[in-house]
Short mmCIF file of C-alpha atoms in Angstrom, two decimals:
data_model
loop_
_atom_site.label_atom_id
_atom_site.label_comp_id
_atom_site.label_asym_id
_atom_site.label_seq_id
_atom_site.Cartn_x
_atom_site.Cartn_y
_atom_site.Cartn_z
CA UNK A 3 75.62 155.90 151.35
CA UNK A 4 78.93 158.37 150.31
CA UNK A 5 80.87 155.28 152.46
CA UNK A 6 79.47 152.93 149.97
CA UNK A 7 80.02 155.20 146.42
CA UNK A 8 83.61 155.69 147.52
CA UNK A 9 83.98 152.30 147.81
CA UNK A 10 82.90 151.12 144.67
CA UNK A 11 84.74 153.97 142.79
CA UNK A 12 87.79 152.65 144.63
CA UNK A 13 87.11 149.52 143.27
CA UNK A 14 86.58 150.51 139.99
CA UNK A 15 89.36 152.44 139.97
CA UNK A 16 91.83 149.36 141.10
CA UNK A 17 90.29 147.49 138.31
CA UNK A 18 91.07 149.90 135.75
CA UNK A 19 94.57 150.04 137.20
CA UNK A 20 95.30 146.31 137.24
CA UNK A 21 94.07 146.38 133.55
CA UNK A 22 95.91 149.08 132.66
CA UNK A 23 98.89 146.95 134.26
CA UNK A 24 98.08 143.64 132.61
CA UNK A 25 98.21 144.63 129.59
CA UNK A 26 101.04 147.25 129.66
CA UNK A 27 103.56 146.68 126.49
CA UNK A 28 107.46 146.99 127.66
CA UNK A 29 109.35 149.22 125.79
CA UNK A 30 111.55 146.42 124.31
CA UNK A 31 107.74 145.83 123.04
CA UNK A 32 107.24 148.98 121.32
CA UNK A 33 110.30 148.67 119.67
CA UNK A 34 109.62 145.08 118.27
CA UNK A 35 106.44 146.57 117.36
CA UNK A 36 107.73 150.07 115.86
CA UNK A 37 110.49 147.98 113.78
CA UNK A 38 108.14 145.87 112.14
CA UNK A 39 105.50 148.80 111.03
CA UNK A 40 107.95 150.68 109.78
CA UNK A 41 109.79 148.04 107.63
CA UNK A 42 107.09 145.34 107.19
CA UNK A 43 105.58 146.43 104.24
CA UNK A 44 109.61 146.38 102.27
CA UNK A 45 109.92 142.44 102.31
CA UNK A 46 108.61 140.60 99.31
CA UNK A 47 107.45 137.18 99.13
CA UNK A 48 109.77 135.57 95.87
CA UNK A 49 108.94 132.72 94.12
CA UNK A 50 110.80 130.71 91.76
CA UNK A 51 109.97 128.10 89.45
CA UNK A 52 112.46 126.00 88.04
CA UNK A 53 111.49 123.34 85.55
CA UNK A 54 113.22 119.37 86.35
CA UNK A 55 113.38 116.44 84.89
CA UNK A 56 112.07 112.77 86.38
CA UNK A 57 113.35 109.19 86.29
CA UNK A 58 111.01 108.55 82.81
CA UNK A 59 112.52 112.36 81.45
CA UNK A 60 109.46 114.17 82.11
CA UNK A 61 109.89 117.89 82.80
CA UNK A 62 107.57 119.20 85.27
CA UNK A 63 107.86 122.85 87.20
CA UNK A 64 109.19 122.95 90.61
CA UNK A 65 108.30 125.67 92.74
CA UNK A 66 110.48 127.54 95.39
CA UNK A 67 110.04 130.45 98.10
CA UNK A 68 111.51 132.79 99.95
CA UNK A 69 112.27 136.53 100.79
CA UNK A 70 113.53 140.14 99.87
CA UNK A 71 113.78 143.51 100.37
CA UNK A 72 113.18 146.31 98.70
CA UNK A 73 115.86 148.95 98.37
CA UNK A 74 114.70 151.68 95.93
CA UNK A 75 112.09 153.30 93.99
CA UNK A 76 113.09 151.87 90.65
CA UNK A 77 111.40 148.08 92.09
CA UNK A 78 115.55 146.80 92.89
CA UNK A 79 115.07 143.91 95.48
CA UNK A 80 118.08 142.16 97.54
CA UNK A 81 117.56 138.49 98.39
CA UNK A 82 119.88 135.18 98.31
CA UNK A 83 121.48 133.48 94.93
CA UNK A 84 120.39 130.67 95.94
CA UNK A 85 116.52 132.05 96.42
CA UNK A 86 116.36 132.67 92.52
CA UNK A 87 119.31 130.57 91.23
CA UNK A 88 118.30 128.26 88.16
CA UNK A 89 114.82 129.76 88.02
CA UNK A 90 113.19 129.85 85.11
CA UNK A 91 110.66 132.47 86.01
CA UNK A 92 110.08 134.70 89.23
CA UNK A 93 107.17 135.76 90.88
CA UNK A 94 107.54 138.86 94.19
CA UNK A 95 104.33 139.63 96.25
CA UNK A 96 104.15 142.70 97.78
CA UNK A 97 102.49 143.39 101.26
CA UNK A 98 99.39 144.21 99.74
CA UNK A 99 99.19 141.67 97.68
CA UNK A 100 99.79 142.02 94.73
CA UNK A 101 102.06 139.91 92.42
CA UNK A 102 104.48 141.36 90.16
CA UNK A 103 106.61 139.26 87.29
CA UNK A 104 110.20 139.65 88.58
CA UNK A 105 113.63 139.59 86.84
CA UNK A 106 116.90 138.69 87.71
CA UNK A 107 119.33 141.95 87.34
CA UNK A 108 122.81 139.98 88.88
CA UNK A 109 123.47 137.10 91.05
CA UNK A 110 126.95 136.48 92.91
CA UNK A 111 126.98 132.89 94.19
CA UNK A 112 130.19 133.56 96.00
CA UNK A 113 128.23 135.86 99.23
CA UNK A 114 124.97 134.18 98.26
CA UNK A 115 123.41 137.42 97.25
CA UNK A 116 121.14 138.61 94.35
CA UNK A 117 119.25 141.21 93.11
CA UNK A 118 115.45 141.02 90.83
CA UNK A 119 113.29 143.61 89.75
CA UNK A 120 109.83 144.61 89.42
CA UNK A 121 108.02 147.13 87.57
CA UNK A 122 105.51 148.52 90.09
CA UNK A 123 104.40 151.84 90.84
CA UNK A 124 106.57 153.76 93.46
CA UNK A 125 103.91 154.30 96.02
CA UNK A 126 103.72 150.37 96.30
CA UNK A 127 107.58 150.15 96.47
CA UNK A 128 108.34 150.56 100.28
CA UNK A 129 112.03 150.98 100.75
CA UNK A 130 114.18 149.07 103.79
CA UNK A 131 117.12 151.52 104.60
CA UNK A 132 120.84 150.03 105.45
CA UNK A 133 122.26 150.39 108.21
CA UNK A 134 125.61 149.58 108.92
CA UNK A 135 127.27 145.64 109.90
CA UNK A 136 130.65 147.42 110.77
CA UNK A 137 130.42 148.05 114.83
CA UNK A 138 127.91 145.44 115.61
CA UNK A 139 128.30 143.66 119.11
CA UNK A 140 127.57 140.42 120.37
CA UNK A 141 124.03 140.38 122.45
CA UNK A 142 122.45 143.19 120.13
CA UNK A 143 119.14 142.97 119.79
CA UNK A 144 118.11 141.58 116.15
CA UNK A 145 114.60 141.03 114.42
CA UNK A 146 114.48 139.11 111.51
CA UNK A 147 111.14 139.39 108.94
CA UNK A 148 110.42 136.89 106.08
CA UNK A 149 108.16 134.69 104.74
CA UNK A 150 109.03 131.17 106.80
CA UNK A 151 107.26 127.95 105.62
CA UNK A 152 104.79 130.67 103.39
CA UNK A 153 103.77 132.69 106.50
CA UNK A 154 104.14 136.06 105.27
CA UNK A 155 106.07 138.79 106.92
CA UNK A 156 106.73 136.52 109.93
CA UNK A 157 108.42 138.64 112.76
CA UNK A 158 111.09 136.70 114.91
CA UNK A 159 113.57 137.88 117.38
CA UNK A 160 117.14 137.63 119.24
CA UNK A 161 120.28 138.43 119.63
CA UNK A 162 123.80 138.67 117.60
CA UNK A 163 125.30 135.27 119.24
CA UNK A 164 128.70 135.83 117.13
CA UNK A 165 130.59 137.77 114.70
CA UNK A 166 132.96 137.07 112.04
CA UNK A 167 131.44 133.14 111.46
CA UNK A 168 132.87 132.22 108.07
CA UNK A 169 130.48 129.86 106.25
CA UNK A 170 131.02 128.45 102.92
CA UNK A 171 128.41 129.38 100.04
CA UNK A 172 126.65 126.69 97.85
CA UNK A 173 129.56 126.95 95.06
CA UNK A 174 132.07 126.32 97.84
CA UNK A 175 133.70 129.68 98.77
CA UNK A 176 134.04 131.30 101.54
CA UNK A 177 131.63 134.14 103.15
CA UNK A 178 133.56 135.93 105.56
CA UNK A 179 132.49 137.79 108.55
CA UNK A 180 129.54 136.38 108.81
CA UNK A 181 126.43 137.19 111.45
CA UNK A 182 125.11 134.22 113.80
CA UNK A 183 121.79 134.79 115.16
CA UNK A 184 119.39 132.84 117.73
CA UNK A 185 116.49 134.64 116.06
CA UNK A 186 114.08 131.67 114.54
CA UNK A 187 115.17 131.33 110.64
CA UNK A 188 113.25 128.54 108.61
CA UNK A 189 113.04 127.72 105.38
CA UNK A 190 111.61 130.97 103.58
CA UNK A 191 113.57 133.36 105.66
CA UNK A 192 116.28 133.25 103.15
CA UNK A 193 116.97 136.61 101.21
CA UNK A 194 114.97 138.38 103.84
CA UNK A 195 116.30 141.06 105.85
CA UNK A 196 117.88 141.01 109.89
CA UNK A 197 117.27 144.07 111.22
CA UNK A 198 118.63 146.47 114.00
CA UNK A 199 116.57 148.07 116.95
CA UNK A 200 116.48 151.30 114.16
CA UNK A 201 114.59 148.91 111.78
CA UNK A 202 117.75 148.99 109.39
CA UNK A 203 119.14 146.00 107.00
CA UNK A 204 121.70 144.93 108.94
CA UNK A 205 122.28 141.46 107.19
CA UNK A 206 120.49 139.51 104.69
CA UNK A 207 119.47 136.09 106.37
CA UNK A 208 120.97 132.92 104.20
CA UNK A 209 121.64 129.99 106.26
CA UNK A 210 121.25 127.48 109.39
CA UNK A 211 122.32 125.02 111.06
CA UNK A 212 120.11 122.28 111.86
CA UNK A 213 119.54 118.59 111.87
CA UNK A 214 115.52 118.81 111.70
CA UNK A 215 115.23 121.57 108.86
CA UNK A 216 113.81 123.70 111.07
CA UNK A 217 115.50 126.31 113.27
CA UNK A 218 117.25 125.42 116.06
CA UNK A 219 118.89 128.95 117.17
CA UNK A 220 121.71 129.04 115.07
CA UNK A 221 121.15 131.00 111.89
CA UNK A 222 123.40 133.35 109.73
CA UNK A 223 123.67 136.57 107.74
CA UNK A 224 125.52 138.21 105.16
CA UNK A 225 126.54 141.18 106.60
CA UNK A 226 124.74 144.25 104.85
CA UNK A 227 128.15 145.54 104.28
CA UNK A 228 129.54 142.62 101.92
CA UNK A 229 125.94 143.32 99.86
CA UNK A 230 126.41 147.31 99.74
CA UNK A 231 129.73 146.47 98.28
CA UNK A 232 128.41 143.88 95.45
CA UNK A 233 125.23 145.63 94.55
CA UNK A 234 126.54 148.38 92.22
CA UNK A 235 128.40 145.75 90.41
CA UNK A 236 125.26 143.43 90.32
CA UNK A 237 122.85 146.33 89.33
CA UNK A 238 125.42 147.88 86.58
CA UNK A 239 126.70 144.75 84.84
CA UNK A 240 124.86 141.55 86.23
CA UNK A 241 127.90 140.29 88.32
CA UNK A 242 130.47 140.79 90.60
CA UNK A 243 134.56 140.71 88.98
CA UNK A 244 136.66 138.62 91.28
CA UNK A 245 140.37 138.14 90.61
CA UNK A 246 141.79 134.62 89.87
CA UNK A 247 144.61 133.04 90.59
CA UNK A 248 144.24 130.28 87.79
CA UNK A 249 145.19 127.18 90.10
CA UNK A 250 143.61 123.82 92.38
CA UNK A 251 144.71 124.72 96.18
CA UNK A 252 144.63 122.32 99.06
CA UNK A 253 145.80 122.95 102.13
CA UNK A 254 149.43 121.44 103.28
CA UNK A 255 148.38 120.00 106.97
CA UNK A 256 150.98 118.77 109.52
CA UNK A 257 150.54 114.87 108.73
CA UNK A 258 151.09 115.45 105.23
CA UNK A 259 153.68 117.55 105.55
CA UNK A 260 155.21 114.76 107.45
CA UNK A 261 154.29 112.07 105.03
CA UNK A 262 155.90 114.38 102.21
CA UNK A 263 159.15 114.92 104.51
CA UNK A 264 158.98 118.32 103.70
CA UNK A 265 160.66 121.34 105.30
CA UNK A 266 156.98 123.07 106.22
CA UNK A 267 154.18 121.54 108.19
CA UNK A 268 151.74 123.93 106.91
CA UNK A 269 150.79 125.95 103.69
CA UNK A 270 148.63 125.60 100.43
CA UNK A 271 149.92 123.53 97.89
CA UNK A 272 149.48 124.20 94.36
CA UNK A 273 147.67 120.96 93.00
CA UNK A 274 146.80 121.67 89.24
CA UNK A 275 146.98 124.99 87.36
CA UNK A 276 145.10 126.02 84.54
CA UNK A 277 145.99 125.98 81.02
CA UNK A 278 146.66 129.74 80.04
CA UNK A 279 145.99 130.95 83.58
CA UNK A 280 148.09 133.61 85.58
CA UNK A 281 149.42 131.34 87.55
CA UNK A 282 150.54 128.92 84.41
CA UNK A 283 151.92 132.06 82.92
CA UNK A 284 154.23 133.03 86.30
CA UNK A 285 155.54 129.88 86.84
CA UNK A 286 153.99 128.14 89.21
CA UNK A 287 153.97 124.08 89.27
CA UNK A 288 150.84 121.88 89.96
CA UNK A 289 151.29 118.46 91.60
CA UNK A 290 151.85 115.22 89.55
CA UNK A 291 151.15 112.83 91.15
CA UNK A 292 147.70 112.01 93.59
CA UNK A 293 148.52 109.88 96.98
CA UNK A 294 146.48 108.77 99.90
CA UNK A 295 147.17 110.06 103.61
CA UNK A 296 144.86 108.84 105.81
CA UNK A 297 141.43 109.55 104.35
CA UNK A 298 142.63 112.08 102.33
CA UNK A 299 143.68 112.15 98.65
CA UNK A 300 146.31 115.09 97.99
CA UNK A 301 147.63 116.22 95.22
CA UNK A 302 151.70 116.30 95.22
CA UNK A 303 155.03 117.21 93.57
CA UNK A 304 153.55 121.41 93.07
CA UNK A 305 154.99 123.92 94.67
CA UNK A 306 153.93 124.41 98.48
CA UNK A 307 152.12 128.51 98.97
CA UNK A 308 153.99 129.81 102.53
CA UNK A 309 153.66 133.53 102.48
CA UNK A 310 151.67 135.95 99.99
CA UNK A 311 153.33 139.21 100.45
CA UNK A 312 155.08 138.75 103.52
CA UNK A 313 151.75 137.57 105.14
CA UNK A 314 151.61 133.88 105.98
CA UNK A 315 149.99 131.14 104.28
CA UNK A 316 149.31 128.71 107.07
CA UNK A 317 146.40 127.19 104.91
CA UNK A 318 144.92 126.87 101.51
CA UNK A 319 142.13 129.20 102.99
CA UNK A 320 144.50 132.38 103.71
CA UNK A 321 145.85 132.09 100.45
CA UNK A 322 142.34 132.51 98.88
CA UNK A 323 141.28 135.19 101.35
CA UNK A 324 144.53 136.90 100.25
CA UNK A 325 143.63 136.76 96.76
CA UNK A 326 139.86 137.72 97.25
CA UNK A 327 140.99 140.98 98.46
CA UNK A 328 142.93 141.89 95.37
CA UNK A 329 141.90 143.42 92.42
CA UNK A 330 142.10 141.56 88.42
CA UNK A 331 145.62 143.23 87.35
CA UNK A 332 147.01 143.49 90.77
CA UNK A 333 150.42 141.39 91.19
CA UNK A 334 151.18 139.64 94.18
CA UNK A 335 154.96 137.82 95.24
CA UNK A 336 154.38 134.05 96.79
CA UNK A 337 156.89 132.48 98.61
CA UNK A 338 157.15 128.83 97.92
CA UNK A 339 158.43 125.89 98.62
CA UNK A 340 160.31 123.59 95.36
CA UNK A 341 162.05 120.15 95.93
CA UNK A 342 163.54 121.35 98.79
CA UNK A 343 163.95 124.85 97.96
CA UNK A 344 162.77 128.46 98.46
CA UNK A 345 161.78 130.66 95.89
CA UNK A 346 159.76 134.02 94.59
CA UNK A 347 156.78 133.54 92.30
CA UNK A 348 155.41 136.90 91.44
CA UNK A 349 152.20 136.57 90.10
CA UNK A 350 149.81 138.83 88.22
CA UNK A 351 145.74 138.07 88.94
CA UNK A 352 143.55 137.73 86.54
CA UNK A 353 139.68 138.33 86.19
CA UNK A 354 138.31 134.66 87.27
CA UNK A 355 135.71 133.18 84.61
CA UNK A 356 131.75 133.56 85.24
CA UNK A 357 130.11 131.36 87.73
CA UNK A 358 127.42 129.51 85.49
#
């Protein structure tokens, strides 16, 4: 009889253990799960509506979606440009539910970032901290949360697959330093937050790659740096000041430097300035005439960019990163090429007109 008690405590006892086992969570598991109750509730749901125009002129609203975070008490939240760009009115849902009227504070098409506001009470405003993009390493662990395809607060995960991607925004510039990520972004992701193992913004998910629309293990984020940099300026005054040049660039490649019999096989050549513009006012000559080499149609006859204070200009590309990390006011020396000849163009940047 004790024979038999023993064994069915035993075997109650191995049952308990192999549940206890089955359904153990990993530690990689608790954090997944820790990170996403403790910044959860701090992405938003934003929509946009846009009004458009048919074939037959009709204007009907077109509705958008995607995501944000919150980063203060005052109801700031940081999402994409191109999340709220053009809308007419915006709508942000908080984790409990409720929807607050939102509106746009700044925008800065160039890093595809933007910040809206709501007026809700502080205990509903759950803030996201930032971390820092600076020392991140390939393989990290990254969770991304958003609102893909309308799924609220969808939790994905993966790793940092690359650093310093540089993708070009919807206007055409360059984002540099850029985050690639296998964790699953879809449509609705954008302006929401990628995370670190700490639960900290460590980039602000904005674009993929992908033939089907759908993710395919290569998405991208603006660094939180780049947007801890903007957002005074975006908060304070609506947009971001970004000195200008003044002047059409395309890059001088090998096969047109050959076609041009020119001295360089690489650089930026200046193809048009503008009227009034610094670079107008220092000198500098556009092209004047528009040829064909290969499949490409280059501007000729300006002067040819091939170092930017002492650095060299191998493309049109480091010219304009050059510039981008000036200041309006600041004055910069270019070498360049003229029929034939070297000379020393010192030009002083200017503030470059509003993105509309």
């Amino acid at each position: 009889m004790i024979s038999k008690k023993i064994n069915i405590y035993s075997l109650v006892f191995f049952i308990s253990l192999w549940s206890a086992l089955a359904f153990a969570i990993t530690e990689d598991e608790k954090n997944n799960i820790a990170v996403y109750e403790k910044a959860a509730d701090g992405v938003v749901n934003v929509t946009s509506i846009a009004m458009q125009m048919d074939f037959f002129f009709n204007v009907f609203p077109s509705q958008g979606s995607g995501s944000g975070s919150i980063i203060d008490t005052k109801g700031h939240i940081l999402t994409n440009h191109h999340v709220v760009a053009n809308a007419q009115k915006l709508e942000v849902t908080l984790s409990d539910g409720s929807k607050w009227p939102a509106k746009l504070i700044g925008s800065d098409p160039d890093n595809d970032l933007a910040v809206i506001k709501i007026e809700a009470p502080k205990e509903k405003l759950k803030i996201i901290p930032m971390g820092d993009s600076k020392n991140l390493r390939i393989g990290q662990k990254v969770l991304a949360i958003g609102n893909p395809f309308g799924f609220e607060r969808t939790l994905t995960t993966g790793v940092i697959s690359s650093l310093g991607r540089t993708i070009r925004s919807e206007v055409g510039t360059l984002i540099e330093d850029v985050i690639q990520t296998d964790a699953a972004i879809n449509p609705g992701n954008s302006g929401g937050p990628l995370l670190n193992s700490d639960g900290e913004i460590i980039g602000i998910n904005s674009a993929i790659i992908s033939p089907s629309g759908g993710s395919v293990g290569i998405g991208f984020a603006i660094p939180v740096n780049t947007a801890k940099k903007v957002i005074p300026e975006l908060i304070a005054k609506g947009y971001v000041t970004y000195p200008w040049i003044g002047a059409t660039i395309q890059p001088l490649l090998p096969e047109v430097a050959k076609f041009l019999k020119v001295s360089v096989e690489r650089g930026a050549m200046i193809a048009e300035v503008a009227k009034g513009g610094p670079a107008e006012k220092a000198g500098l000559r556009g092209g004047n005439q528009r040829v064909q080499v290969g499949n490409t149609i280059v501007v000729v006859g300006g002067d040819i960019v091939v170092k930017a204070d002492q650095h060299d200009v191998k493309t049109h590309d480091d010219l304009i990163r050059y510039i981008r990390e000036k200041k309006p006011n600041d004055t910069i020396t270019l070498k360049v090429l003229r029929k034939g000849k070297f000379e020393e163009v010192k030009v002083t940047l200017g503030e470059r007109p509003r993105r509309r």
